[in-house]
Tab-separated table of C-alpha atoms in Angstrom:
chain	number	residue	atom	x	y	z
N	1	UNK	CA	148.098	56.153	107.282
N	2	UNK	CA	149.372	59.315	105.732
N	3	UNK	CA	147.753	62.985	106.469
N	4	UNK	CA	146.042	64.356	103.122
N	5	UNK	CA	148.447	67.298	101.575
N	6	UNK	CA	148.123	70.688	102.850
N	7	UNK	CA	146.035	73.528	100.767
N	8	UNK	CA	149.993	74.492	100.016
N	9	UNK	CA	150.625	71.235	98.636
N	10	UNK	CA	147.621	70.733	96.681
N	11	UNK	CA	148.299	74.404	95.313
N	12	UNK	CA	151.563	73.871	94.117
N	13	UNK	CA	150.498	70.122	92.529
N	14	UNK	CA	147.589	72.200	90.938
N	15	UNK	CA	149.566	75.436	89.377
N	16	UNK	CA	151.573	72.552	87.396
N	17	UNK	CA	148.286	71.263	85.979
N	18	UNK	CA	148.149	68.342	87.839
N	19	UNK	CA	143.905	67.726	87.475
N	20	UNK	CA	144.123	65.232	90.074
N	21	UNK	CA	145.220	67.916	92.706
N	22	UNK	CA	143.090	70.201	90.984
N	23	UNK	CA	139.891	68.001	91.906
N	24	UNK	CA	141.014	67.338	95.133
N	25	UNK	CA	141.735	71.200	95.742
N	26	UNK	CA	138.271	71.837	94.461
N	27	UNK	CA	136.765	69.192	96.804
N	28	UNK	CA	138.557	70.693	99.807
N	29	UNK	CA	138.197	74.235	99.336
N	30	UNK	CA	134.419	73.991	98.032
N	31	UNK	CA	132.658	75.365	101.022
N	32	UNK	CA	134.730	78.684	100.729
N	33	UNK	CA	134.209	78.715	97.234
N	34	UNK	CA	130.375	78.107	97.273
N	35	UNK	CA	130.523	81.149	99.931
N	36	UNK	CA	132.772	83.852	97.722
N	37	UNK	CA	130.452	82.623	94.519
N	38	UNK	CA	127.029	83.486	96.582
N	39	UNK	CA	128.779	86.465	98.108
N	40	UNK	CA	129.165	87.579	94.001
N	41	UNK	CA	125.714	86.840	92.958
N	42	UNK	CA	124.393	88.812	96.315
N	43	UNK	CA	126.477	91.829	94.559
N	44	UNK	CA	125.271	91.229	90.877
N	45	UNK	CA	121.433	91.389	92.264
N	46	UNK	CA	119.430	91.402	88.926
N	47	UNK	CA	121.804	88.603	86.946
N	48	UNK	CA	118.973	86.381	85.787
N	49	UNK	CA	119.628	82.561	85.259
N	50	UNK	CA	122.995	82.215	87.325
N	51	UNK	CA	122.695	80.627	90.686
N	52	UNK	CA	125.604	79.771	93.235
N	53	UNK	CA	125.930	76.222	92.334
N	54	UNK	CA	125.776	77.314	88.348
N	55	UNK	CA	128.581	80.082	89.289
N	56	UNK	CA	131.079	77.608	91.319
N	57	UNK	CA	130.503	75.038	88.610
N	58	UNK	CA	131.516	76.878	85.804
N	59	UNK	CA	134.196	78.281	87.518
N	60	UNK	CA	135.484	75.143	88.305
N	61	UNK	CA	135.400	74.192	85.175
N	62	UNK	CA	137.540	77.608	84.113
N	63	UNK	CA	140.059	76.821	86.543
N	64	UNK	CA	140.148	72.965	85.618
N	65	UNK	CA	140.439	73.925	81.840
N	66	UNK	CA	143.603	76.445	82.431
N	67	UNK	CA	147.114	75.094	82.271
N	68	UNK	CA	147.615	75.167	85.782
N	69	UNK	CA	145.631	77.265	88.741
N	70	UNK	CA	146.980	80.522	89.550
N	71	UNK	CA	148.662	81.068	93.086
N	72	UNK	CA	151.079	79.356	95.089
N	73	UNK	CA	149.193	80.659	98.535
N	74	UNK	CA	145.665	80.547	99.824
N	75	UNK	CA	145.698	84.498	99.395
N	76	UNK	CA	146.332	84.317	95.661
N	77	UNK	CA	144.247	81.393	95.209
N	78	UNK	CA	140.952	83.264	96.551
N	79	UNK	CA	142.339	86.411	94.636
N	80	UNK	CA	142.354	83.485	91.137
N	81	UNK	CA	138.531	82.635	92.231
N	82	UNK	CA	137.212	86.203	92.782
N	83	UNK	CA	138.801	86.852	89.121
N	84	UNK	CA	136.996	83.475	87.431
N	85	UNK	CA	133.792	84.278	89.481
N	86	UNK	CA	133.783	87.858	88.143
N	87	UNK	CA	134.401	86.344	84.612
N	88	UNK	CA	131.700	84.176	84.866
N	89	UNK	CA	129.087	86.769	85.658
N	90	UNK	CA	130.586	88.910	83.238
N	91	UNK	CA	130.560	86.861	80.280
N	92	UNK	CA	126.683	85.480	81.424
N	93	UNK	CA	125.906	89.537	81.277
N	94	UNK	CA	127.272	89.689	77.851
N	95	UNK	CA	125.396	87.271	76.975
N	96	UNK	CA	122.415	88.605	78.298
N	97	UNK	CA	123.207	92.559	77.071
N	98	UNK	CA	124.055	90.625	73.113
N	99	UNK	CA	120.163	88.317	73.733
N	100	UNK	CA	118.763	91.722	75.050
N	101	UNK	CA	120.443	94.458	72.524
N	102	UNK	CA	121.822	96.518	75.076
N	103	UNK	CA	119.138	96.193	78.178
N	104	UNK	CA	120.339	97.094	81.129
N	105	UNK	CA	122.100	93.962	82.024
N	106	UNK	CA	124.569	94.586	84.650
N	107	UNK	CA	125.772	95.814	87.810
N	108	UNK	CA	127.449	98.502	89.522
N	109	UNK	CA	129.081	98.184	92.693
N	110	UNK	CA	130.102	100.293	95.440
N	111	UNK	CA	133.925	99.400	96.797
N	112	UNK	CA	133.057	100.674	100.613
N	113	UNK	CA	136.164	100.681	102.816
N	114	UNK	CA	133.664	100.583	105.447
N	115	UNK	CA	132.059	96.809	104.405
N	116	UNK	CA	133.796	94.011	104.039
N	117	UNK	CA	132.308	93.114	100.810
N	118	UNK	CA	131.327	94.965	97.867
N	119	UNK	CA	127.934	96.032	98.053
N	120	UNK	CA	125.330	95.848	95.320
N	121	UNK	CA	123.614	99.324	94.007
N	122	UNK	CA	121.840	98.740	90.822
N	123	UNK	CA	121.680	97.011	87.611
N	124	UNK	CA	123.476	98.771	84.634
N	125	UNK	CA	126.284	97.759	82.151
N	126	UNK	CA	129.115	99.275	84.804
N	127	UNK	CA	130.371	96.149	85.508
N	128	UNK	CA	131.769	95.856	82.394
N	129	UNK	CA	133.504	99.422	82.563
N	130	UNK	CA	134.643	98.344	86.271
N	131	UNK	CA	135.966	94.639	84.733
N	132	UNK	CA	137.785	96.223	82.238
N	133	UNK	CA	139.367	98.889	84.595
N	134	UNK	CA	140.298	96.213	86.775
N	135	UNK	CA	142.090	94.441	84.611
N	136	UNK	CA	143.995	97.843	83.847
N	137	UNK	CA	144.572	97.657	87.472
N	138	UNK	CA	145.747	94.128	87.140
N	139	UNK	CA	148.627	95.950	85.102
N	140	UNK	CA	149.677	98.498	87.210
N	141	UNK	CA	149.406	97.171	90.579
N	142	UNK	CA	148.975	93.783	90.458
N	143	UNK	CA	148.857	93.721	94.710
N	144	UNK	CA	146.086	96.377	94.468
N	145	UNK	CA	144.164	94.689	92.294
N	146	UNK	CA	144.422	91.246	94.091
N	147	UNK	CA	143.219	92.735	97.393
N	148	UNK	CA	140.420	93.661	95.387
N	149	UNK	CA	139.508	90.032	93.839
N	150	UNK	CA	139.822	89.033	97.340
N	151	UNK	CA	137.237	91.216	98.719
N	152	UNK	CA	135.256	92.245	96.288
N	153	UNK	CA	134.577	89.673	94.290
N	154	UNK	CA	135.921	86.018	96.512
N	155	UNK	CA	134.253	87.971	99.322
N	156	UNK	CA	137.143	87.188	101.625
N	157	UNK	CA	136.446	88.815	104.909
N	158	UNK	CA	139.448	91.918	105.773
N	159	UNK	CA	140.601	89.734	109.077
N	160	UNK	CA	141.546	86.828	107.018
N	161	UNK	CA	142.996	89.291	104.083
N	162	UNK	CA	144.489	90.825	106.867
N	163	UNK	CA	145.938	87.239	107.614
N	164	UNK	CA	147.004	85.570	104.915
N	165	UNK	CA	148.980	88.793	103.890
N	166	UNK	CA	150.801	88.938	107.251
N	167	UNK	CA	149.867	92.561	107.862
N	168	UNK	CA	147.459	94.319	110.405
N	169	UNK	CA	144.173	94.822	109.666
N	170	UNK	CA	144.046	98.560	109.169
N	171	UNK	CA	146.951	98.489	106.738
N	172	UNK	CA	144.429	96.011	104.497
N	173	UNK	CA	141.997	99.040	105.078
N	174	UNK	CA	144.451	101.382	103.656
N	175	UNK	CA	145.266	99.613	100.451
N	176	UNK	CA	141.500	98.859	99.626
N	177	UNK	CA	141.221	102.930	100.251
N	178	UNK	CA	144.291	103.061	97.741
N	179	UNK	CA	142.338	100.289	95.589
N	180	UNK	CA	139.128	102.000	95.585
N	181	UNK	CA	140.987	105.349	94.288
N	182	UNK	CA	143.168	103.492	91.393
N	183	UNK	CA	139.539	102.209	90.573
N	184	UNK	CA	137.970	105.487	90.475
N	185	UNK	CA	140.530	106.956	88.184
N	186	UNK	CA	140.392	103.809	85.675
N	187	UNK	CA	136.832	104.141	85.540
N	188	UNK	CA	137.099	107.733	84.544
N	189	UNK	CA	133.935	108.829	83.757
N	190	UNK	CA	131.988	106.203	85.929
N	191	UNK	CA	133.953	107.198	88.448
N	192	UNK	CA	131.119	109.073	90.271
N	193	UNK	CA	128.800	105.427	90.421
N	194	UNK	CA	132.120	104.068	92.554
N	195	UNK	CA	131.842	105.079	96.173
């Protein structure tokens, strides 16, 4: 009897769009997922009509359709989810703002070196501003801006950040201080709703 591949294995079989190893990947890592996607909807309190299952679904679905998943490690992986997550809510808050006119249809969230998780304030259209300054981000420091995917929006716990980078835990509290400040600055005028 042969030992099912590794998360590695499956990873690399899935970035070259092999939908087998993409199901199978998906099957696997689905507890984990199902936690980062309820971790997101605890920080976009006031989304209306998106629960977990809905959110991991059509993510799944996001990643399935792509030519390939993104990331050849369990790091980047999680770092690929907290992106399609954040997409998902996104693009249902869109939706929502384009039904509603312009409500006040999204959220803004605090990046707290102290949590381990982004923390929900309030519903406004700010996560839009921060999801396009992230992808800014993306640009200029693409490390940066996967720590924050990771913890902010997979809700990947520092230790096992801390982990699957190889480094000590308080250097992964450095860089999210360094993430949190790139973050600020993209936002520019929303800065101040950023702690």
């Amino acid at each position: 009897m042969t030992n099912p591949p590794s998360v590695t294995e499956l990873l690399a079989s899935a970035s070259q769009g092999e939908s087998g190893a993409v199901n199978a990947l998906f099957e696997r890592l689905y507890p984990e997922i199902k936690r980062a996607a309820r971790a997101r909807l605890a920080q976009a309190s006031g989304v209306v009509g998106l629960n977990t299952t809905a959110l991991v679904h059509e993510s799944f679905l996001r990643m399935a359709d792509s030519e390939g998943l993104q990331g050849h490690s369990r790091g980047q992986f999680f770092a690929y989810v907290g992106r399609v997550l954040r997409s998902v809510v996104v693009d249902h808050i869109r939706a929502a703002g384009a039904d509603k006119r312009g409500g006040d249809v999204g959220v803004l969230l605090t990046l707290s070196a102290a949590a381990e998780v982004v923390a929900p304030i309030s519903s406004s259209v700010e996560l839009i501003a921060i999801d396009r300054a992230l992808l800014q981000m993306q640009q200029l420091d693409p490390g940066l801006y996967q720590l924050l995917e990771m913890i902010g929006f997979a809700g990947t716990p520092m230790a096992e950040v801390a982990q699957l980078r190889g480094v000590a835990r308080r250097t992964v509290e450095r860089d999210l201080i360094k993430a949190r400040a790139l973050l600020t600055e993209l936002l520019g005028d929303s800065a101040a709703t950023v702690y």
